[in-house]
PDB file of N, CA and C in Angstrom:
ATOM      1  N   MET A   1      96.772  89.265  93.244  1.00 48.00           N
ATOM      2  CA  MET A   1      96.942  90.461  94.018  1.00 48.00           C
ATOM      3  C   MET A   1      95.878  91.809  93.910  1.00 48.00           C
ATOM      4  N   ALA A   2      95.883  92.257  95.114  1.00 50.00           N
ATOM      5  CA  ALA A   2      94.677  92.949  95.071  1.00 50.00           C
ATOM      6  C   ALA A   2      95.098  94.192  94.244  1.00 50.00           C
ATOM      7  N   GLY A   3      94.118  94.872  93.683  1.00 54.00           N
ATOM      8  CA  GLY A   3      94.390  95.861  92.643  1.00 54.00           C
ATOM      9  C   GLY A   3      94.153  97.210  93.262  1.00 54.00           C
ATOM     10  N   LYS A   4      93.813  98.506  92.805  1.00 57.00           N
ATOM     11  CA  LYS A   4      93.508  99.613  93.318  1.00 57.00           C
ATOM     12  C   LYS A   4      92.709  99.701  94.141  1.00 57.00           C
ATOM     13  N   ASN A   5      91.512  98.953  93.840  1.00 63.00           N
ATOM     14  CA  ASN A   5      90.261  98.808  94.722  1.00 63.00           C
ATOM     15  C   ASN A   5      90.373  98.053  96.129  1.00 63.00           C
ATOM     16  N   ASN A   6      91.333  97.724  96.697  1.00 71.00           N
ATOM     17  CA  ASN A   6      91.956  97.238  97.726  1.00 71.00           C
ATOM     18  C   ASN A   6      91.546  98.450  98.845  1.00 71.00           C
ATOM     19  N   ALA A   7      90.709  97.776  99.732  1.00 72.00           N
ATOM     20  CA  ALA A   7      90.194  99.051 101.036  1.00 72.00           C
ATOM     21  C   ALA A   7      91.437  99.543 101.761  1.00 72.00           C
ATOM     22  N   LEU A   8      92.827  98.651 101.527  1.00 71.00           N
ATOM     23  CA  LEU A   8      93.703  99.469 102.353  1.00 71.00           C
ATOM     24  C   LEU A   8      94.337 100.681 101.432  1.00 71.00           C
ATOM     25  N   GLN A   9      94.344 100.623 100.334  1.00 81.00           N
ATOM     26  CA  GLN A   9      94.703 101.939  99.508  1.00 81.00           C
ATOM     27  C   GLN A   9      93.424 102.913  99.095  1.00 81.00           C
ATOM     28  N   LYS A  10      92.556 102.893  99.631  1.00 88.00           N
ATOM     29  CA  LYS A  10      91.606 103.765  99.790  1.00 88.00           C
ATOM     30  C   LYS A  10      91.672 105.023 100.565  1.00 88.00           C
ATOM     31  N   PRO A  11      91.960 106.157 100.191  1.00 92.00           N
ATOM     32  CA  PRO A  11      92.194 107.292 101.282  1.00 92.00           C
ATOM     33  C   PRO A  11      91.095 107.483 102.180  1.00 92.00           C
ATOM     34  N   VAL A  12      91.208 107.563 103.391  1.00 94.00           N
ATOM     35  CA  VAL A  12      90.562 108.008 104.507  1.00 94.00           C
ATOM     36  C   VAL A  12      90.385 109.529 105.091  1.00 94.00           C
ATOM     37  N   ASN A  13      89.309 109.671 105.643  1.00 96.00           N
ATOM     38  CA  ASN A  13      89.531 111.011 106.251  1.00 96.00           C
ATOM     39  C   ASN A  13      90.026 110.739 108.005  1.00 96.00           C
ATOM     40  N   LEU A  14      90.805 111.184 108.590  1.00 97.00           N
ATOM     41  CA  LEU A  14      90.961 110.968 110.011  1.00 97.00           C
ATOM     42  C   LEU A  14      90.906 112.281 111.183  1.00 97.00           C
ATOM     43  N   THR A  15      90.298 111.448 112.403  1.00 97.00           N
ATOM     44  CA  THR A  15      89.964 112.470 113.206  1.00 97.00           C
ATOM     45  C   THR A  15      91.274 113.352 113.834  1.00 97.00           C
ATOM     46  N   ASP A  16      91.084 114.461 114.694  1.00 97.00           N
ATOM     47  CA  ASP A  16      91.801 115.554 114.811  1.00 97.00           C
ATOM     48  C   ASP A  16      92.962 114.673 115.688  1.00 97.00           C
ATOM     49  N   ASP A  17      92.463 113.758 116.880  1.00 97.00           N
ATOM     50  CA  ASP A  17      93.201 113.003 117.397  1.00 97.00           C
ATOM     51  C   ASP A  17      94.522 112.165 116.784  1.00 97.00           C
ATOM     52  N   LEU A  18      93.852 111.442 115.657  1.00 98.00           N
ATOM     53  CA  LEU A  18      94.756 110.659 114.965  1.00 98.00           C
ATOM     54  C   LEU A  18      95.653 111.355 114.102  1.00 98.00           C
ATOM     55  N   GLU A  19      95.375 112.551 113.589  1.00 97.00           N
ATOM     56  CA  GLU A  19      96.483 113.576 112.769  1.00 97.00           C
ATOM     57  C   GLU A  19      97.499 114.006 113.899  1.00 97.00           C
ATOM     58  N   LYS A  20      97.097 114.400 115.247  1.00 97.00           N
ATOM     59  CA  LYS A  20      98.257 114.520 115.953  1.00 97.00           C
ATOM     60  C   LYS A  20      99.242 113.260 116.035  1.00 97.00           C
ATOM     61  N   VAL A  21      98.968 111.984 115.455  1.00 98.00           N
ATOM     62  CA  VAL A  21      99.920 110.941 115.666  1.00 98.00           C
ATOM     63  C   VAL A  21     100.736 110.864 114.282  1.00 98.00           C
ATOM     64  N   VAL A  22      99.905 110.596 113.282  1.00 98.00           N
ATOM     65  CA  VAL A  22     100.415 110.108 111.834  1.00 98.00           C
ATOM     66  C   VAL A  22     100.467 111.521 111.243  1.00 98.00           C
ATOM     67  N   GLY A  23     100.228 112.557 111.337  1.00 97.00           N
ATOM     68  CA  GLY A  23     100.032 114.019 110.371  1.00 97.00           C
ATOM     69  C   GLY A  23      98.525 114.059 109.777  1.00 97.00           C
ATOM     70  N   LYS A  24      98.497 115.037 108.795  1.00 96.00           N
ATOM     71  CA  LYS A  24      97.792 115.213 108.043  1.00 96.00           C
ATOM     72  C   LYS A  24      96.864 114.276 107.377  1.00 96.00           C
ATOM     73  N   GLY A  25      95.810 113.885 107.294  1.00 90.00           N
ATOM     74  CA  GLY A  25      95.081 113.433 106.377  1.00 90.00           C
ATOM     75  C   GLY A  25      94.694 114.113 104.905  1.00 90.00           C
ATOM     76  N   PRO A  26      93.713 113.134 104.111  1.00 94.00           N
ATOM     77  CA  PRO A  26      93.609 111.922 104.004  1.00 94.00           C
ATOM     78  C   PRO A  26      94.825 111.120 103.836  1.00 94.00           C
ATOM     79  N   MET A  27      94.666 109.900 104.093  1.00 96.00           N
ATOM     80  CA  MET A  27      95.725 109.074 104.016  1.00 96.00           C
ATOM     81  C   MET A  27      94.674 107.507 103.803  1.00 96.00           C
ATOM     82  N   THR A  28      95.677 106.403 103.254  1.00 94.00           N
ATOM     83  CA  THR A  28      95.499 105.130 103.287  1.00 94.00           C
ATOM     84  C   THR A  28      95.429 104.410 104.407  1.00 94.00           C
ATOM     85  N   ARG A  29      94.691 103.441 104.701  1.00 93.00           N
ATOM     86  CA  ARG A  29      94.638 102.777 106.109  1.00 93.00           C
ATOM     87  C   ARG A  29      96.521 102.108 106.258  1.00 93.00           C
ATOM     88  N   ALA A  30      96.691 101.546 105.090  1.00 91.00           N
ATOM     89  CA  ALA A  30      97.963 100.905 104.930  1.00 91.00           C
ATOM     90  C   ALA A  30      99.181 102.251 105.598  1.00 91.00           C
ATOM     91  N   GLN A  31      99.131 103.778 105.331  1.00 95.00           N
ATOM     92  CA  GLN A  31      99.976 104.642 105.510  1.00 95.00           C
ATOM     93  C   GLN A  31      99.540 104.758 107.095  1.00 95.00           C
ATOM     94  N   VAL A  32      98.310 104.656 107.623  1.00 96.00           N
ATOM     95  CA  VAL A  32      97.940 105.254 108.752  1.00 96.00           C
ATOM     96  C   VAL A  32      98.825 104.424 109.531  1.00 96.00           C
ATOM     97  N   THR A  33      98.522 102.792 109.397  1.00 94.00           N
ATOM     98  CA  THR A  33      99.301 102.095 110.280  1.00 94.00           C
ATOM     99  C   THR A  33     101.045 101.794 110.301  1.00 94.00           C
ATOM    100  N   SER A  34     101.574 101.995 109.099  1.00 96.00           N
ATOM    101  CA  SER A  34     102.666 102.422 109.517  1.00 96.00           C
ATOM    102  C   SER A  34     103.139 103.397 109.972  1.00 96.00           C
ATOM    103  N   LYS A  35     102.291 104.724 109.649  1.00 97.00           N
ATOM    104  CA  LYS A  35     102.540 105.977 110.720  1.00 97.00           C
ATOM    105  C   LYS A  35     102.435 105.824 112.305  1.00 97.00           C
ATOM    106  N   VAL A  36     101.367 105.174 112.436  1.00 97.00           N
ATOM    107  CA  VAL A  36     101.423 104.371 113.856  1.00 97.00           C
ATOM    108  C   VAL A  36     102.604 103.980 114.438  1.00 97.00           C
ATOM    109  N   TRP A  37     102.989 103.143 113.802  1.00 97.00           N
ATOM    110  CA  TRP A  37     103.946 102.176 114.066  1.00 97.00           C
ATOM    111  C   TRP A  37     105.421 103.363 113.983  1.00 97.00           C
ATOM    112  N   GLU A  38     105.437 103.980 113.286  1.00 98.00           N
ATOM    113  CA  GLU A  38     106.888 104.885 113.148  1.00 98.00           C
ATOM    114  C   GLU A  38     106.499 105.741 114.783  1.00 98.00           C
ATOM    115  N   TYR A  39     105.178 106.053 115.037  1.00 98.00           N
ATOM    116  CA  TYR A  39     105.026 106.885 116.451  1.00 98.00           C
ATOM    117  C   TYR A  39     105.821 105.999 117.557  1.00 98.00           C
ATOM    118  N   ILE A  40     105.477 104.873 117.588  1.00 97.00           N
ATOM    119  CA  ILE A  40     105.366 104.192 118.660  1.00 97.00           C
ATOM    120  C   ILE A  40     106.714 103.531 118.546  1.00 97.00           C
ATOM    121  N   LYS A  41     107.549 103.761 117.752  1.00 97.00           N
ATOM    122  CA  LYS A  41     109.107 103.187 117.530  1.00 97.00           C
ATOM    123  C   LYS A  41     109.426 104.488 118.298  1.00 97.00           C
ATOM    124  N   LYS A  42     109.441 105.495 117.613  1.00 98.00           N
ATOM    125  CA  LYS A  42     110.238 106.957 118.028  1.00 98.00           C
ATOM    126  C   LYS A  42     110.051 107.413 119.379  1.00 98.00           C
ATOM    127  N   HIS A  43     108.615 106.495 119.985  1.00 98.00           N
ATOM    128  CA  HIS A  43     108.225 107.568 121.137  1.00 98.00           C
ATOM    129  C   HIS A  43     108.770 106.176 122.391  1.00 98.00           C
ATOM    130  N   ASP A  44     109.332 105.230 121.756  1.00 97.00           N
ATOM    131  CA  ASP A  44     109.515 104.059 123.046  1.00 97.00           C
ATOM    132  C   ASP A  44     108.276 103.678 123.499  1.00 97.00           C
ATOM    133  N   LEU A  45     107.367 103.258 123.147  1.00 98.00           N
ATOM    134  CA  LEU A  45     105.961 102.662 123.505  1.00 98.00           C
ATOM    135  C   LEU A  45     105.410 101.365 123.559  1.00 98.00           C
ATOM    136  N   GLN A  46     106.485 100.626 123.057  1.00 97.00           N
ATOM    137  CA  GLN A  46     106.348  99.159 123.425  1.00 97.00           C
ATOM    138  C   GLN A  46     106.820  98.784 124.588  1.00 97.00           C
ATOM    139  N   ASP A  47     106.485  97.898 125.084  1.00 97.00           N
ATOM    140  CA  ASP A  47     106.405  97.400 126.780  1.00 97.00           C
ATOM    141  C   ASP A  47     107.837  96.587 126.370  1.00 97.00           C
ATOM    142  N   SER A  48     108.801  97.077 127.411  1.00 95.00           N
ATOM    143  CA  SER A  48     110.221  96.330 127.337  1.00 95.00           C
ATOM    144  C   SER A  48     109.719  94.806 127.580  1.00 95.00           C
ATOM    145  N   LYS A  49     108.968  93.993 128.157  1.00 96.00           N
ATOM    146  CA  LYS A  49     108.979  92.665 128.547  1.00 96.00           C
ATOM    147  C   LYS A  49     108.164  92.265 127.396  1.00 96.00           C
ATOM    148  N   ASP A  50     107.112  92.857 127.076  1.00 96.00           N
ATOM    149  CA  ASP A  50     106.448  92.147 126.383  1.00 96.00           C
ATOM    150  C   ASP A  50     105.981  92.966 125.078  1.00 96.00           C
ATOM    151  N   LYS A  51     106.676  92.655 123.904  1.00 95.00           N
ATOM    152  CA  LYS A  51     106.572  93.992 122.360  1.00 95.00           C
ATOM    153  C   LYS A  51     105.410  94.071 121.933  1.00 95.00           C
ATOM    154  N   ARG A  52     104.521  92.938 122.346  1.00 96.00           N
ATOM    155  CA  ARG A  52     102.908  92.978 121.853  1.00 96.00           C
ATOM    156  C   ARG A  52     102.377  94.095 122.472  1.00 96.00           C
ATOM    157  N   MET A  53     102.721  94.406 123.529  1.00 97.00           N
ATOM    158  CA  MET A  53     101.842  95.508 123.827  1.00 97.00           C
ATOM    159  C   MET A  53     102.449  96.892 124.032  1.00 97.00           C
ATOM    160  N   ILE A  54     101.544  97.849 123.912  1.00 97.00           N
ATOM    161  CA  ILE A  54     101.777  99.059 123.656  1.00 97.00           C
ATOM    162  C   ILE A  54     101.247 100.322 124.944  1.00 97.00           C
ATOM    163  N   ASN A  55     102.373 100.794 125.505  1.00 97.00           N
ATOM    164  CA  ASN A  55     101.900 101.772 126.675  1.00 97.00           C
ATOM    165  C   ASN A  55     101.715 103.172 125.895  1.00 97.00           C
ATOM    166  N   PRO A  56     100.785 103.360 125.654  1.00 97.00           N
ATOM    167  CA  PRO A  56     100.305 104.826 124.950  1.00 97.00           C
ATOM    168  C   PRO A  56     100.648 106.156 125.824  1.00 97.00           C
ATOM    169  N   ASP A  57     101.321 106.766 125.237  1.00 97.00           N
ATOM    170  CA  ASP A  57     101.657 108.273 125.871  1.00 97.00           C
ATOM    171  C   ASP A  57     100.423 109.424 125.541  1.00 97.00           C
ATOM    172  N   ALA A  58     100.486 110.263 126.238  1.00 97.00           N
ATOM    173  CA  ALA A  58      98.886 111.054 126.021  1.00 97.00           C
ATOM    174  C   ALA A  58      98.252 111.224 124.828  1.00 97.00           C
ATOM    175  N   THR A  59      99.308 111.707 123.546  1.00 97.00           N
ATOM    176  CA  THR A  59      98.766 111.839 122.422  1.00 97.00           C
ATOM    177  C   THR A  59      98.048 110.542 121.510  1.00 97.00           C
ATOM    178  N   LEU A  60      99.156 109.495 121.861  1.00 98.00           N
ATOM    179  CA  LEU A  60      98.571 107.846 121.240  1.00 98.00           C
ATOM    180  C   LEU A  60      97.355 107.575 122.223  1.00 98.00           C
ATOM    181  N   GLY A  61      97.332 107.760 123.521  1.00 97.00           N
ATOM    182  CA  GLY A  61      96.374 107.532 124.088  1.00 97.00           C
ATOM    183  C   GLY A  61      95.004 108.203 124.131  1.00 97.00           C
ATOM    184  N   ALA A  62      95.044 109.356 123.177  1.00 97.00           N
ATOM    185  CA  ALA A  62      93.710 110.082 122.629  1.00 97.00           C
ATOM    186  C   ALA A  62      92.985 109.120 121.690  1.00 97.00           C
ATOM    187  N   VAL A  63      93.879 108.269 121.125  1.00 97.00           N
ATOM    188  CA  VAL A  63      93.002 107.711 120.120  1.00 97.00           C
ATOM    189  C   VAL A  63      92.823 105.984 120.442  1.00 97.00           C
ATOM    190  N   THR A  64      93.587 105.552 121.480  1.00 96.00           N
ATOM    191  CA  THR A  64      93.747 104.116 121.595  1.00 96.00           C
ATOM    192  C   THR A  64      93.179 103.671 123.066  1.00 96.00           C
ATOM    193  N   GLY A  65      92.988 104.828 123.892  1.00 95.00           N
ATOM    194  CA  GLY A  65      92.580 104.739 125.261  1.00 95.00           C
ATOM    195  C   GLY A  65      94.003 105.033 126.192  1.00 95.00           C
ATOM    196  N   LYS A  66      93.751 105.200 127.376  1.00 94.00           N
ATOM    197  CA  LYS A  66      94.974 105.519 128.311  1.00 94.00           C
ATOM    198  C   LYS A  66      95.867 104.176 128.811  1.00 94.00           C
ATOM    199  N   ASP A  67      94.778 103.076 128.752  1.00 95.00           N
ATOM    200  CA  ASP A  67      95.603 102.127 129.348  1.00 95.00           C
ATOM    201  C   ASP A  67      96.170 100.931 128.513  1.00 95.00           C
ATOM    202  N   GLN A  68      97.018 100.647 128.552  1.00 97.00           N
ATOM    203  CA  GLN A  68      98.312  99.465 127.852  1.00 97.00           C
ATOM    204  C   GLN A  68      97.438  98.563 127.217  1.00 97.00           C
ATOM    205  N   ILE A  69      97.392  98.766 125.657  1.00 97.00           N
ATOM    206  CA  ILE A  69      96.652  97.909 124.813  1.00 97.00           C
ATOM    207  C   ILE A  69      97.649  96.948 124.009  1.00 97.00           C
ATOM    208  N   SER A  70      96.961  95.764 123.411  1.00 97.00           N
ATOM    209  CA  SER A  70      97.428  94.690 122.703  1.00 97.00           C
ATOM    210  C   SER A  70      97.990  95.418 121.323  1.00 97.00           C
ATOM    211  N   MET A  71      98.716  95.262 120.343  1.00 93.00           N
ATOM    212  CA  MET A  71      99.177  95.733 119.197  1.00 93.00           C
ATOM    213  C   MET A  71      97.996  95.068 118.333  1.00 93.00           C
ATOM    214  N   PHE A  72      97.296  93.876 118.802  1.00 92.00           N
ATOM    215  CA  PHE A  72      96.019  93.404 117.717  1.00 92.00           C
ATOM    216  C   PHE A  72      94.782  94.087 118.348  1.00 92.00           C
ATOM    217  N   LYS A  73      94.763  94.413 119.187  1.00 95.00           N
ATOM    218  CA  LYS A  73      93.427  95.416 119.915  1.00 95.00           C
ATOM    219  C   LYS A  73      93.826  97.290 119.316  1.00 95.00           C
ATOM    220  N   MET A  74      94.812  97.402 119.241  1.00 94.00           N
ATOM    221  CA  MET A  74      94.887  98.933 118.286  1.00 94.00           C
ATOM    222  C   MET A  74      94.551  99.204 117.417  1.00 94.00           C
ATOM    223  N   THR A  75      94.761  97.966 116.168  1.00 90.00           N
ATOM    224  CA  THR A  75      94.223  98.084 115.141  1.00 90.00           C
ATOM    225  C   THR A  75      92.557  98.597 115.035  1.00 90.00           C
ATOM    226  N   GLY A  76      91.911  97.931 116.100  1.00 94.00           N
ATOM    227  CA  GLY A  76      90.541  98.348 116.107  1.00 94.00           C
ATOM    228  C   GLY A  76      90.262 100.019 116.632  1.00 94.00           C
ATOM    229  N   ALA A  77      90.944 100.248 117.568  1.00 95.00           N
ATOM    230  CA  ALA A  77      90.871 101.285 118.185  1.00 95.00           C
ATOM    231  C   ALA A  77      91.277 102.663 116.923  1.00 95.00           C
ATOM    232  N   VAL A  78      92.045 102.638 116.367  1.00 95.00           N
ATOM    233  CA  VAL A  78      92.660 103.374 115.341  1.00 95.00           C
ATOM    234  C   VAL A  78      91.615 103.642 114.173  1.00 95.00           C
ATOM    235  N   SER A  79      90.920 102.261 113.837  1.00 94.00           N
ATOM    236  CA  SER A  79      90.028 102.264 112.890  1.00 94.00           C
ATOM    237  C   SER A  79      88.898 103.345 113.082  1.00 94.00           C
ATOM    238  N   LYS A  80      88.480 103.178 114.607  1.00 95.00           N
ATOM    239  CA  LYS A  80      87.358 104.526 114.833  1.00 95.00           C
ATOM    240  C   LYS A  80      87.533 105.793 114.829  1.00 95.00           C
ATOM    241  N   HIS A  81      88.922 106.029 114.520  1.00 97.00           N
ATOM    242  CA  HIS A  81      89.125 107.586 113.749  1.00 97.00           C
ATOM    243  C   HIS A  81      89.506 107.814 112.679  1.00 97.00           C
ATOM    244  N   MET A  82      88.987 106.595 111.678  1.00 95.00           N
ATOM    245  CA  MET A  82      88.810 106.934 110.085  1.00 95.00           C
ATOM    246  C   MET A  82      87.652 106.875 109.558  1.00 95.00           C
ATOM    247  N   SER A  83      87.219 107.350 108.812  1.00 93.00           N
ATOM    248  CA  SER A  83      86.110 107.687 107.787  1.00 93.00           C
ATOM    249  C   SER A  83      86.329 107.644 106.594  1.00 93.00           C
TER     250      SER A  83
END
C-alpha cells in the first residue's frame, strides 16, 4: 500500500474557480476529487439518462467547461486547476 509520499495525499494549491466548487485549499487530490463529487451530487449535475456524464452548472463549468463532460475527462479538467 502507498505511504505518505503518495501523490494523491500531497496537498496542492487550487485556483479560485476550483475553490468555489470544493472550498478553500490547499488540500489533497483525493480530497478535491471527493469534494467535486459532493458538489455534483448536491446540485444534481449527473445526466439522468447516462450517469457517466456531468452537466456542469456555471460554477463547475468555470473549471470543466460549460459543455457536458464525461466523469473520466472531468478528472483531467479539474487537475488543470491544481498546482
